[in-house]
Short mmCIF file of C-alpha atoms in Angstrom, two decimals:
data_model
loop_
_atom_site.label_atom_id
_atom_site.label_comp_id
_atom_site.label_asym_id
_atom_site.label_seq_id
_atom_site.Cartn_x
_atom_site.Cartn_y
_atom_site.Cartn_z
CA UNK A 1 -117.20 -50.05 -234.11
CA UNK A 2 -118.78 -48.05 -231.28
CA UNK A 3 -116.44 -45.49 -229.73
CA UNK A 4 -116.44 -43.90 -226.32
CA UNK A 5 -119.36 -41.65 -225.50
CA UNK A 6 -118.40 -37.94 -225.35
CA UNK A 7 -118.41 -37.92 -221.56
CA UNK A 8 -116.12 -40.93 -221.42
CA UNK A 9 -113.86 -39.46 -224.11
CA UNK A 10 -113.52 -36.27 -222.09
CA UNK A 11 -112.62 -38.32 -219.06
CA UNK A 12 -109.94 -40.09 -221.08
CA UNK A 13 -108.46 -36.70 -222.02
CA UNK A 14 -108.33 -35.73 -218.35
CA UNK A 15 -106.58 -38.99 -217.54
CA UNK A 16 -104.07 -38.53 -220.36
CA UNK A 17 -103.29 -34.96 -219.30
CA UNK A 18 -102.83 -36.15 -215.72
CA UNK A 19 -100.44 -38.81 -216.91
CA UNK A 20 -98.44 -36.35 -219.04
CA UNK A 21 -97.14 -34.09 -216.37
CA UNK A 22 -100.17 -32.13 -215.13
CA UNK A 23 -99.16 -30.86 -211.67
CA UNK A 24 -100.55 -32.73 -208.72
CA UNK A 25 -102.57 -30.81 -206.16
CA UNK A 26 -100.54 -29.64 -203.19
CA UNK A 27 -100.92 -32.16 -200.40
CA UNK A 28 -101.12 -31.70 -196.70
CA UNK A 29 -98.40 -33.29 -194.59
CA UNK A 30 -98.76 -37.09 -194.46
CA UNK A 31 -100.93 -38.16 -191.55
CA UNK A 32 -102.54 -41.20 -190.00
CA UNK A 33 -106.24 -41.84 -189.51
CA UNK A 34 -108.33 -44.27 -187.52
CA UNK A 35 -111.78 -45.15 -188.87
CA UNK A 36 -114.32 -47.35 -187.05
CA UNK A 37 -116.49 -49.58 -189.24
CA UNK A 38 -119.66 -51.48 -188.41
CA UNK A 39 -119.02 -54.74 -190.24
CA UNK A 40 -116.01 -57.03 -190.31
CA UNK A 41 -115.39 -58.26 -193.87
CA UNK A 42 -115.88 -61.94 -194.60
CA UNK A 43 -113.38 -61.56 -197.46
CA UNK A 44 -110.76 -59.06 -198.57
CA UNK A 45 -110.55 -60.50 -202.08
CA UNK A 46 -112.39 -58.01 -204.33
CA UNK A 47 -113.45 -60.79 -206.69
CA UNK A 48 -115.30 -62.47 -203.80
CA UNK A 49 -116.92 -59.22 -202.61
CA UNK A 50 -120.47 -59.62 -201.27
CA UNK A 51 -120.85 -57.13 -198.40
CA UNK A 52 -121.69 -53.58 -199.35
CA UNK A 53 -120.02 -52.42 -196.16
CA UNK A 54 -116.68 -53.85 -197.29
CA UNK A 55 -116.59 -51.91 -200.54
CA UNK A 56 -114.59 -48.99 -199.11
CA UNK A 57 -111.89 -51.42 -197.97
CA UNK A 58 -111.65 -53.14 -201.35
CA UNK A 59 -110.92 -49.94 -203.26
CA UNK A 60 -108.12 -48.99 -200.89
CA UNK A 61 -106.09 -51.98 -201.99
CA UNK A 62 -107.37 -52.67 -205.51
CA UNK A 63 -108.31 -50.72 -208.64
CA UNK A 64 -110.98 -51.65 -211.17
CA UNK A 65 -110.67 -51.32 -214.93
CA UNK A 66 -113.36 -48.63 -215.19
CA UNK A 67 -115.17 -46.26 -212.84
CA UNK A 68 -118.90 -45.58 -212.96
CA UNK A 69 -120.75 -42.29 -212.45
CA UNK A 70 -124.15 -41.72 -210.88
CA UNK A 71 -125.73 -41.15 -214.30
CA UNK A 72 -124.60 -44.60 -215.46
CA UNK A 73 -121.73 -43.42 -217.68
CA UNK A 74 -118.24 -44.87 -217.36
CA UNK A 75 -114.84 -43.26 -216.81
CA UNK A 76 -111.34 -44.61 -217.43
CA UNK A 77 -109.36 -46.14 -214.62
CA UNK A 78 -106.82 -48.87 -215.29
CA UNK A 79 -108.29 -49.06 -218.77
CA UNK A 80 -107.61 -45.67 -220.35
CA UNK A 81 -109.89 -46.29 -223.33
CA UNK A 82 -112.18 -48.96 -224.69
CA UNK A 83 -114.27 -49.74 -227.76
CA UNK A 84 -117.23 -52.04 -228.31
CA UNK A 85 -117.95 -53.68 -231.65
CA UNK A 86 -121.23 -52.88 -233.37
CA UNK A 87 -122.58 -56.35 -232.62
CA UNK A 88 -121.77 -55.92 -228.91
CA UNK A 89 -119.62 -59.04 -228.81
CA UNK A 90 -116.09 -57.64 -228.77
CA UNK A 91 -114.61 -55.26 -226.21
CA UNK A 92 -111.12 -53.90 -226.78
CA UNK A 93 -109.41 -52.37 -223.75
CA UNK A 94 -106.39 -50.08 -223.99
CA UNK A 95 -104.67 -50.22 -220.63
CA UNK A 96 -102.49 -47.76 -218.80
CA UNK A 97 -98.77 -48.43 -219.26
CA UNK A 98 -97.53 -46.88 -216.01
CA UNK A 99 -99.18 -49.17 -213.46
CA UNK A 100 -97.43 -51.66 -211.19
CA UNK A 101 -98.74 -54.06 -208.58
CA UNK A 102 -97.64 -53.73 -204.97
CA UNK A 103 -95.27 -56.67 -205.49
CA UNK A 104 -93.49 -54.82 -208.32
CA UNK A 105 -95.08 -56.85 -211.14
CA UNK A 106 -96.20 -54.92 -214.21
CA UNK A 107 -99.89 -54.44 -214.84
CA UNK A 108 -100.62 -55.33 -218.45
CA UNK A 109 -102.99 -57.17 -220.76
CA UNK A 110 -101.70 -60.54 -219.63
CA UNK A 111 -102.53 -59.74 -216.00
CA UNK A 112 -106.07 -58.66 -216.89
CA UNK A 113 -106.53 -61.89 -218.85
CA UNK A 114 -105.30 -63.86 -215.82
CA UNK A 115 -107.86 -62.12 -213.62
CA UNK A 116 -110.72 -62.79 -216.04
CA UNK A 117 -109.68 -66.40 -216.52
CA UNK A 118 -109.64 -66.88 -212.75
CA UNK A 119 -113.44 -66.63 -212.76
CA UNK A 120 -113.54 -69.68 -215.03
CA UNK A 121 -111.90 -71.80 -212.33
CA UNK A 122 -114.66 -74.06 -210.94
CA UNK A 123 -115.81 -72.97 -207.50
CA UNK A 124 -113.97 -69.63 -207.51
CA UNK A 125 -117.08 -67.44 -207.66
CA UNK A 126 -119.95 -69.33 -209.23
CA UNK A 127 -122.45 -66.48 -208.77
CA UNK A 128 -120.35 -63.97 -210.73
CA UNK A 129 -119.54 -66.56 -213.38
CA UNK A 130 -123.27 -67.21 -213.79
CA UNK A 131 -124.42 -63.58 -213.87
CA UNK A 132 -121.89 -60.80 -214.46
CA UNK A 133 -119.65 -63.03 -216.60
CA UNK A 134 -122.21 -65.43 -218.01
CA UNK A 135 -121.55 -64.06 -221.52
CA UNK A 136 -117.76 -64.08 -221.21
CA UNK A 137 -116.13 -66.31 -223.83
CA UNK A 138 -112.43 -65.47 -223.91
CA UNK A 139 -109.78 -62.79 -223.42
CA UNK A 140 -106.88 -62.40 -225.83
CA UNK A 141 -103.70 -60.36 -225.47
CA UNK A 142 -103.44 -58.26 -228.65
CA UNK A 143 -100.46 -56.19 -227.50
CA UNK A 144 -98.69 -55.74 -224.14
CA UNK A 145 -101.32 -53.20 -223.03
CA UNK A 146 -104.25 -54.06 -225.28
CA UNK A 147 -106.77 -56.79 -224.51
CA UNK A 148 -109.59 -58.13 -226.66
CA UNK A 149 -112.56 -59.65 -224.83
CA UNK A 150 -115.11 -61.73 -226.72
CA UNK A 151 -118.61 -62.37 -225.40
CA UNK A 152 -120.96 -65.19 -226.37
CA UNK A 153 -123.85 -62.72 -226.64
CA UNK A 154 -124.39 -58.99 -226.06
CA UNK A 155 -124.50 -58.14 -222.37
CA UNK A 156 -125.42 -54.71 -221.02
CA UNK A 157 -124.02 -55.68 -217.61
CA UNK A 158 -120.46 -56.29 -218.80
CA UNK A 159 -119.21 -52.71 -218.50
CA UNK A 160 -120.76 -52.59 -215.03
CA UNK A 161 -118.70 -55.65 -214.14
CA UNK A 162 -115.52 -53.90 -215.33
CA UNK A 163 -116.32 -51.00 -212.96
CA UNK A 164 -117.22 -53.17 -209.97
CA UNK A 165 -115.08 -54.57 -207.14
CA UNK A 166 -115.20 -57.88 -209.00
CA UNK A 167 -112.88 -56.30 -211.59
CA UNK A 168 -110.37 -55.35 -208.89
CA UNK A 169 -107.05 -56.33 -210.39
CA UNK A 170 -104.95 -58.84 -208.47
CA UNK A 171 -101.33 -59.62 -209.22
CA UNK A 172 -101.27 -62.93 -211.15
CA UNK A 173 -98.36 -63.98 -208.97
CA UNK A 174 -100.44 -63.65 -205.81
CA UNK A 175 -103.44 -65.32 -207.46
CA UNK A 176 -101.26 -68.42 -207.50
CA UNK A 177 -99.38 -67.99 -204.23
CA UNK A 178 -101.95 -66.54 -201.78
CA UNK A 179 -102.34 -68.76 -198.72
CA UNK A 180 -106.11 -68.21 -198.65
CA UNK A 181 -107.16 -66.90 -202.06
CA UNK A 182 -110.86 -66.67 -201.30
CA UNK A 183 -110.32 -64.61 -198.17
CA UNK A 184 -107.41 -62.53 -199.39
CA UNK A 185 -105.46 -60.50 -196.87
CA UNK A 186 -101.93 -59.10 -196.86
CA UNK A 187 -100.60 -61.70 -199.29
CA UNK A 188 -103.15 -60.81 -201.98
CA UNK A 189 -101.62 -58.00 -204.02
CA UNK A 190 -103.36 -55.17 -205.84
CA UNK A 191 -102.48 -51.87 -207.52
CA UNK A 192 -104.44 -49.56 -205.23
CA UNK A 193 -103.47 -46.39 -203.36
CA UNK A 194 -102.91 -48.32 -200.12
CA UNK A 195 -101.09 -51.53 -199.25
CA UNK A 196 -102.71 -53.87 -196.75
CA UNK A 197 -100.01 -54.85 -194.28
CA UNK A 198 -101.90 -56.01 -191.18
CA UNK A 199 -105.18 -57.77 -190.53
CA UNK A 200 -106.23 -58.83 -187.03
CA UNK A 201 -109.49 -60.75 -187.07
CA UNK A 202 -112.14 -59.18 -184.89
CA UNK A 203 -110.01 -56.10 -184.23
CA UNK A 204 -108.61 -54.08 -187.10
CA UNK A 205 -107.16 -53.80 -190.56
CA UNK A 206 -104.21 -51.52 -191.34
CA UNK A 207 -103.06 -49.96 -194.61
CA UNK A 208 -100.01 -47.92 -195.52
CA UNK A 209 -99.76 -45.59 -198.45
CA UNK A 210 -98.53 -46.85 -201.82
CA UNK A 211 -95.88 -44.23 -202.66
CA UNK A 212 -95.83 -45.23 -206.34
CA UNK A 213 -99.55 -44.61 -206.92
CA UNK A 214 -100.22 -42.39 -209.95
CA UNK A 215 -103.36 -43.86 -211.55
CA UNK A 216 -106.62 -42.84 -209.86
CA UNK A 217 -109.80 -42.93 -211.98
CA UNK A 218 -110.32 -40.04 -214.36
CA UNK A 219 -111.83 -37.05 -212.58
CA UNK A 220 -110.35 -37.91 -209.16
CA UNK A 221 -110.01 -35.00 -206.73
CA UNK A 222 -106.22 -35.23 -206.86
CA UNK A 223 -103.40 -37.07 -208.59
CA UNK A 224 -100.44 -38.95 -207.16
CA UNK A 225 -100.23 -40.92 -203.90
CA UNK A 226 -102.91 -40.77 -201.23
CA UNK A 227 -102.73 -37.93 -198.72
CA UNK A 228 -102.73 -40.25 -195.70
CA UNK A 229 -99.58 -42.12 -194.76
CA UNK A 230 -101.49 -44.79 -192.86
CA UNK A 231 -105.07 -45.71 -192.09
CA UNK A 232 -106.44 -48.16 -189.55
CA UNK A 233 -110.00 -49.46 -189.70
CA UNK A 234 -111.23 -50.75 -186.36
CA UNK A 235 -114.09 -53.25 -186.28
CA UNK A 236 -116.64 -51.90 -183.79
CA UNK A 237 -119.99 -53.60 -184.43
CA UNK A 238 -121.77 -51.94 -181.51
CA UNK A 239 -123.21 -48.59 -182.60
CA UNK A 240 -122.87 -46.93 -179.20
CA UNK A 241 -119.22 -47.99 -179.01
CA UNK A 242 -118.49 -46.50 -182.44
CA UNK A 243 -120.09 -43.19 -181.56
CA UNK A 244 -118.33 -43.13 -178.19
CA UNK A 245 -114.99 -43.76 -179.88
CA UNK A 246 -115.62 -40.78 -182.18
CA UNK A 247 -116.78 -38.33 -179.53
CA UNK A 248 -113.89 -39.29 -177.23
CA UNK A 249 -111.31 -38.83 -180.00
CA UNK A 250 -110.21 -42.47 -180.14
CA UNK A 251 -111.15 -42.52 -183.85
CA UNK A 252 -111.57 -39.69 -186.33
CA UNK A 253 -114.23 -41.27 -188.59
CA UNK A 254 -117.07 -43.75 -188.18
CA UNK A 255 -119.55 -45.23 -190.61
CA UNK A 256 -122.89 -46.79 -189.77
CA UNK A 257 -124.21 -43.94 -187.62
CA UNK A 258 -127.30 -45.22 -185.76
CA UNK A 259 -130.48 -43.20 -185.99
CA UNK A 260 -130.49 -42.87 -182.21
CA UNK A 261 -127.23 -40.90 -182.35
CA UNK A 262 -127.79 -38.67 -185.38
CA UNK A 263 -129.12 -35.74 -183.34
CA UNK A 264 -126.15 -35.94 -180.97
CA UNK A 265 -123.66 -35.74 -183.82
CA UNK A 266 -125.54 -32.97 -185.63
CA UNK A 267 -125.50 -30.83 -182.48
CA UNK A 268 -121.75 -31.19 -181.98
CA UNK A 269 -119.96 -28.37 -183.87
CA UNK A 270 -116.72 -30.37 -183.89
CA UNK A 271 -118.29 -33.20 -185.90
CA UNK A 272 -119.70 -33.50 -189.42
CA UNK A 273 -122.30 -35.98 -190.71
CA UNK A 274 -122.73 -37.09 -194.32
CA UNK A 275 -125.33 -39.50 -195.71
CA UNK A 276 -126.03 -41.17 -199.04
CA UNK A 277 -128.68 -43.57 -200.35
CA UNK A 278 -127.25 -46.79 -201.75
CA UNK A 279 -127.94 -48.01 -205.25
CA UNK A 280 -128.93 -51.57 -206.14
CA UNK A 281 -131.88 -53.13 -204.35
CA UNK A 282 -133.83 -52.04 -201.32
CA UNK A 283 -133.71 -54.04 -198.12
CA UNK A 284 -136.56 -56.46 -198.59
CA UNK A 285 -138.03 -59.63 -197.18
CA UNK A 286 -138.17 -62.38 -199.79
CA UNK A 287 -140.88 -64.99 -199.21
CA UNK A 288 -139.97 -68.64 -199.68
CA UNK A 289 -142.73 -70.01 -201.90
CA UNK A 290 -141.47 -73.62 -201.90
CA UNK A 291 -143.52 -74.71 -198.89
CA UNK A 292 -146.27 -73.43 -196.52
CA UNK A 293 -147.25 -70.89 -195.55
CA UNK A 294 -145.83 -68.64 -198.29
CA UNK A 295 -146.66 -71.04 -201.10
CA UNK A 296 -150.05 -69.31 -200.78
CA UNK A 297 -150.01 -65.82 -202.31
CA UNK A 298 -152.73 -64.70 -199.91
CA UNK A 299 -150.45 -65.33 -196.93
CA UNK A 300 -147.63 -63.39 -198.58
CA UNK A 301 -149.95 -60.46 -199.13
CA UNK A 302 -151.29 -60.74 -195.59
CA UNK A 303 -147.83 -60.53 -194.04
CA UNK A 304 -147.16 -57.29 -195.93
CA UNK A 305 -150.55 -55.81 -195.04
CA UNK A 306 -150.05 -56.62 -191.36
CA UNK A 307 -147.07 -54.24 -191.15
CA UNK A 308 -147.36 -50.46 -190.91
CA UNK A 309 -143.97 -49.89 -192.52
CA UNK A 310 -143.97 -46.13 -191.97
CA UNK A 311 -144.62 -46.56 -188.25
CA UNK A 312 -141.95 -49.25 -187.97
CA UNK A 313 -139.35 -47.12 -189.73
CA UNK A 314 -140.16 -44.11 -187.56
CA UNK A 315 -139.76 -46.22 -184.45
CA UNK A 316 -136.53 -47.95 -185.45
CA UNK A 317 -134.82 -45.23 -187.50
CA UNK A 318 -136.40 -42.07 -186.05
CA UNK A 319 -137.20 -40.45 -189.36
CA UNK A 320 -133.85 -41.16 -191.00
CA UNK A 321 -134.91 -44.14 -193.17
CA UNK A 322 -136.37 -43.96 -196.68
CA UNK A 323 -139.31 -46.29 -197.25
CA UNK A 324 -138.98 -48.74 -200.11
CA UNK A 325 -141.78 -49.65 -202.49
CA UNK A 326 -139.91 -51.83 -204.93
CA UNK A 327 -137.19 -54.43 -204.95
CA UNK A 328 -135.14 -51.81 -206.84
CA UNK A 329 -133.95 -48.91 -204.69
CA UNK A 330 -135.21 -45.43 -205.56
CA UNK A 331 -131.67 -44.19 -206.25
CA UNK A 332 -131.54 -46.47 -209.29
CA UNK A 333 -132.55 -45.07 -212.70
CA UNK A 334 -134.60 -48.26 -213.11
CA UNK A 335 -136.80 -47.63 -210.06
CA UNK A 336 -140.52 -48.02 -210.81
CA UNK A 337 -142.34 -45.29 -208.89
CA UNK A 338 -145.75 -46.64 -209.96
CA UNK A 339 -145.52 -49.18 -207.13
CA UNK A 340 -145.64 -46.49 -204.45
CA UNK A 341 -148.65 -46.86 -202.16
CA UNK A 342 -149.60 -50.24 -203.61
CA UNK A 343 -149.37 -52.38 -200.45
CA UNK A 344 -148.96 -52.46 -196.70
CA UNK A 345 -150.66 -51.31 -193.52
CA UNK A 346 -154.21 -52.61 -194.11
CA UNK A 347 -154.84 -54.80 -191.05
CA UNK A 348 -158.43 -55.64 -192.01
CA UNK A 349 -157.24 -56.85 -195.41
CA UNK A 350 -154.47 -58.91 -193.80
CA UNK A 351 -156.94 -60.75 -191.59
CA UNK A 352 -159.44 -61.27 -194.39
CA UNK A 353 -156.72 -62.79 -196.55
CA UNK A 354 -155.64 -65.18 -193.78
CA UNK A 355 -159.23 -66.20 -193.11
CA UNK A 356 -159.67 -66.94 -196.82
CA UNK A 357 -156.45 -68.98 -196.79
CA UNK A 358 -157.87 -71.19 -194.02
CA UNK A 359 -155.87 -69.82 -191.08
CA UNK A 360 -159.00 -69.25 -189.01
CA UNK A 361 -158.15 -70.84 -185.68
CA UNK A 362 -156.22 -69.31 -182.79
CA UNK A 363 -154.08 -70.98 -180.15
CA UNK A 364 -153.72 -70.01 -176.49
CA UNK A 365 -151.09 -67.37 -177.36
CA UNK A 366 -153.25 -65.74 -180.02
CA UNK A 367 -151.38 -67.11 -183.04
CA UNK A 368 -153.33 -68.35 -186.03
CA UNK A 369 -153.51 -72.10 -186.63
CA UNK A 370 -154.61 -74.35 -189.46
CA UNK A 371 -154.93 -78.13 -189.25
CA UNK A 372 -153.24 -78.01 -185.88
CA UNK A 373 -150.19 -76.11 -187.16
CA UNK A 374 -149.28 -72.60 -186.01
CA UNK A 375 -148.75 -69.91 -188.67
CA UNK A 376 -144.98 -69.69 -188.20
CA UNK A 377 -142.48 -67.77 -190.31
CA UNK A 378 -138.73 -68.25 -189.76
CA UNK A 379 -135.86 -65.99 -190.77
CA UNK A 380 -132.29 -67.24 -190.32
CA UNK A 381 -129.98 -64.23 -190.75
CA UNK A 382 -126.21 -64.38 -191.23
CA UNK A 383 -124.51 -62.20 -188.61
CA UNK A 384 -121.89 -60.65 -190.98
CA UNK A 385 -124.72 -59.22 -193.10
CA UNK A 386 -126.78 -57.74 -190.26
CA UNK A 387 -126.38 -53.96 -190.45
CA UNK A 388 -128.50 -50.82 -190.01
CA UNK A 389 -130.28 -52.12 -186.87
CA UNK A 390 -131.92 -54.84 -188.96
CA UNK A 391 -132.19 -56.98 -185.84
CA UNK A 392 -134.24 -54.24 -184.15
CA UNK A 393 -136.26 -53.80 -187.35
CA UNK A 394 -137.12 -57.51 -187.33
CA UNK A 395 -138.27 -57.26 -183.71
CA UNK A 396 -140.59 -54.37 -184.57
CA UNK A 397 -142.08 -56.28 -187.51
CA UNK A 398 -142.34 -59.38 -185.34
CA UNK A 399 -144.48 -57.46 -182.85
CA UNK A 400 -146.73 -56.01 -185.55
CA UNK A 401 -147.50 -59.23 -187.40
CA UNK A 402 -148.31 -60.95 -184.09
CA UNK A 403 -150.56 -58.18 -182.85
CA UNK A 404 -152.23 -57.34 -186.17
CA UNK A 405 -152.60 -60.77 -187.76
CA UNK A 406 -151.57 -63.55 -185.37
CA UNK A 407 -148.41 -64.52 -187.28
CA UNK A 408 -145.53 -66.10 -185.34
CA UNK A 409 -142.43 -64.48 -186.89
CA UNK A 410 -139.25 -66.04 -185.51
CA UNK A 411 -135.82 -64.51 -186.13
CA UNK A 412 -132.44 -66.15 -185.53
CA UNK A 413 -129.11 -64.41 -186.12
CA UNK A 414 -126.42 -67.04 -186.58
CA UNK A 415 -122.95 -67.47 -188.02
CA UNK A 416 -122.52 -67.57 -191.77
CA UNK A 417 -122.15 -71.35 -191.94
CA UNK A 418 -125.34 -72.00 -189.99
CA UNK A 419 -127.25 -69.52 -192.11
CA UNK A 420 -126.03 -71.17 -195.30
CA UNK A 421 -127.02 -74.60 -193.95
CA UNK A 422 -130.57 -73.37 -193.27
CA UNK A 423 -130.80 -72.00 -196.80
CA UNK A 424 -129.54 -75.23 -198.34
CA UNK A 425 -131.98 -77.29 -196.28
CA UNK A 426 -134.91 -74.98 -197.12
CA UNK A 427 -135.39 -74.45 -193.37
CA UNK A 428 -136.69 -70.88 -193.59
CA UNK A 429 -139.75 -69.00 -194.78
CA UNK A 430 -138.31 -65.51 -195.16
CA UNK A 431 -134.97 -64.17 -196.38
CA UNK A 432 -133.84 -60.58 -195.76
CA UNK A 433 -131.49 -59.05 -198.30
CA UNK A 434 -130.25 -55.92 -200.01
CA UNK A 435 -127.72 -55.69 -202.83
CA UNK A 436 -125.30 -52.84 -203.46
CA UNK A 437 -124.72 -53.41 -207.17
CA UNK A 438 -124.30 -50.10 -209.01
CA UNK A 439 -126.50 -51.51 -211.81
CA UNK A 440 -129.69 -52.88 -210.26
CA UNK A 441 -129.99 -55.23 -213.23
CA UNK A 442 -127.12 -57.31 -211.86
CA UNK A 443 -128.96 -57.73 -208.56
CA UNK A 444 -132.24 -58.65 -210.23
CA UNK A 445 -130.47 -61.33 -212.26
CA UNK A 446 -128.99 -62.78 -209.07
CA UNK A 447 -132.28 -62.86 -207.18
CA UNK A 448 -135.32 -63.41 -209.41
CA UNK A 449 -134.76 -65.83 -212.32
CA UNK A 450 -135.78 -69.43 -211.70
CA UNK A 451 -132.17 -70.65 -211.63
CA UNK A 452 -130.59 -67.52 -210.15
CA UNK A 453 -127.67 -67.92 -207.75
CA UNK A 454 -129.53 -66.43 -204.77
CA UNK A 455 -133.15 -67.08 -205.70
CA UNK A 456 -134.29 -67.64 -202.12
CA UNK A 457 -137.98 -67.36 -203.01
CA UNK A 458 -137.92 -70.47 -205.25
CA UNK A 459 -140.40 -68.54 -207.35
CA UNK A 460 -140.34 -68.98 -211.11
CA UNK A 461 -142.03 -66.89 -213.79
CA UNK A 462 -140.89 -67.48 -217.39
CA UNK A 463 -141.89 -63.91 -218.24
CA UNK A 464 -139.51 -62.52 -215.61
CA UNK A 465 -136.67 -64.64 -216.97
CA UNK A 466 -137.45 -63.43 -220.48
CA UNK A 467 -137.61 -59.76 -219.49
CA UNK A 468 -134.34 -59.94 -217.57
CA UNK A 469 -132.58 -61.66 -220.46
CA UNK A 470 -133.86 -59.02 -222.88
CA UNK A 471 -132.71 -56.18 -220.59
CA UNK A 472 -129.23 -57.68 -220.38
CA UNK A 473 -129.01 -57.98 -224.15
CA UNK A 474 -129.57 -54.30 -224.92
CA UNK A 475 -127.63 -51.17 -224.05
CA UNK A 476 -130.70 -48.99 -224.66
CA UNK A 477 -131.37 -47.56 -221.19
CA UNK A 478 -134.98 -46.66 -221.96
CA UNK A 479 -135.69 -50.20 -223.11
CA UNK A 480 -133.98 -51.61 -220.02
CA UNK A 481 -136.01 -49.34 -217.74
CA UNK A 482 -139.25 -50.55 -219.32
CA UNK A 483 -138.27 -54.21 -218.99
CA UNK A 484 -137.11 -53.82 -215.39
CA UNK A 485 -140.38 -52.06 -214.55
CA UNK A 486 -142.26 -55.15 -215.77
CA UNK A 487 -140.02 -57.32 -213.59
CA UNK A 488 -140.64 -55.17 -210.51
CA UNK A 489 -144.41 -55.18 -211.00
CA UNK A 490 -144.48 -58.94 -211.40
CA UNK A 491 -142.37 -59.60 -208.28
CA UNK A 492 -143.87 -56.95 -206.00
CA UNK A 493 -147.43 -56.25 -207.14
CA UNK A 494 -148.59 -59.26 -209.13
CA UNK A 495 -147.10 -62.18 -207.16
CA UNK A 496 -146.09 -60.54 -203.86
CA UNK A 497 -142.88 -62.56 -203.53
CA UNK A 498 -141.01 -59.50 -202.27
CA UNK A 499 -141.76 -57.20 -199.34
CA UNK A 500 -139.68 -54.01 -199.84
CA UNK A 501 -139.01 -52.22 -196.55
CA UNK A 502 -136.37 -49.49 -196.73
CA UNK A 503 -133.63 -48.12 -198.99
CA UNK A 504 -130.21 -48.71 -197.38
CA UNK A 505 -128.30 -45.55 -196.53
CA UNK A 506 -124.68 -45.08 -195.58
CA UNK A 507 -123.69 -42.51 -193.01
CA UNK A 508 -120.25 -41.13 -192.20
CA UNK A 509 -119.51 -39.03 -189.15
CA UNK A 510 -116.10 -37.45 -188.70
CA UNK A 511 -114.07 -34.92 -186.81
CA UNK A 512 -114.27 -31.51 -188.43
CA UNK A 513 -110.64 -31.53 -189.53
CA UNK A 514 -111.04 -34.66 -191.68
CA UNK A 515 -111.47 -33.60 -195.29
CA UNK A 516 -112.12 -35.44 -198.55
CA UNK A 517 -114.63 -37.98 -197.25
CA UNK A 518 -117.33 -38.92 -199.71
CA UNK A 519 -119.35 -41.60 -201.43
CA UNK A 520 -118.90 -43.53 -204.63
CA UNK A 521 -121.06 -41.84 -207.29
CA UNK A 522 -122.59 -45.05 -208.62
CA UNK A 523 -123.08 -47.11 -205.48
CA UNK A 524 -123.68 -44.46 -202.82
CA UNK A 525 -121.36 -46.35 -200.46
CA UNK A 526 -118.39 -44.70 -198.69
CA UNK A 527 -115.51 -44.09 -201.05
CA UNK A 528 -111.99 -45.31 -200.35
CA UNK A 529 -109.57 -43.20 -198.32
CA UNK A 530 -107.61 -42.05 -201.40
CA UNK A 531 -108.82 -38.43 -201.25
CA UNK A 532 -109.07 -38.22 -197.45
CA UNK A 533 -106.76 -35.84 -195.65
CA UNK A 534 -106.45 -34.20 -192.26
CA UNK A 535 -106.36 -30.42 -192.18
CA UNK A 536 -108.44 -27.39 -193.07
#
């Protein structure tokens, strides 16, 4: 039986001491806060989470079973201790005994089992069932606060699942009674430091403090209830409007600070700016290889070579963006630095590749043609996932590929349903995406295998599938790093099915009297409001 690592064991001791009468830090007087966010969530159910920008909202209302640190280690949260059998097939969780859901129900082993079993319901979240929980076999209640989980095969991603929003614990009662389970909302009940009591689509979401909260993750900055009595998140998608709301005092915090406004905020002594690289995958263009023109590797390479990424990032993000070289973001311990400098910005090479691929003609507008067809590339982007000026980024790339190589890059930003329809009908040539998974392996398994849930490239390489399966089956981080490096080289360098562009970054700007703002150690995304307070 494998026991907790020393770091995790120490964290358990901290949690136990906190639960046995260690004095809570003195709190400032309860206060209210208004925070403007860039993206409206498409769901408030943590088990349906898919937008990195919604992560801070999820962990206001819900708690996970474990917490994850930047170095990849795990800390107790609702599970105060855990063991893993030597064969990696059995996980035994010892749960806290002092936790209650917002509806008064007791958190226990039966409720965790109900949450895990929910993922087995057909259509609930097929992607998570196929990746993060693909090895899950069954959960058994051993004692009121002890749960035994059996896997079909060893899975290095399982602990990461337990520390993710997907493991946000929902009251079994509300799992059955919620009016719209997949969306969530006020009638979906968690155990978190705040209670969601108002949601107005297109306008705001409001939380009030959970006065009974006593179970933050081990190592939290304070114990007991949140400092804030109430917090309102206003949905302000326009960057200039968010910044204006902050500088005028209408809100005290904003996230998604545009590069065009960074200098303004940094010069204002009454404001503070914080930034953090995200984990998971970089923002990349994924080439659809199922039909022309990107079924030809030379055209995929040419598109990348036609773009001076550094110049584009300087123009769009004014020196605040970090260039990506791999599908895995550089914050990840699995990032393969050997890919740096391996592609992009060679216009002569781009044109030679297109000539060799038969795109030698030009039409009246200067676009390349072949057999009477223009070299056209379509991206259909879902509006709820457009962040970080990605629309402006696409326009800059559009101009470069036209000028440098005669490629007609067309970009449409549509509603989620229309975007999904285009994907299902294979009516696109390019798919833009980044993933915020704390363990990049989870993202790679969602994107690259032949039968992956969001394999938008339609590319298949049996070696990649084999390497990803092997990495998931071992907990040896060095072995996983080596296997993921092979995956990155195959996808980026060898087959050019991915065009990495930049590493997503989160920014928070706030009034100087707002304290306790920060980022989740593992994901690099804004943390919940649990530790936030107003005062000096």
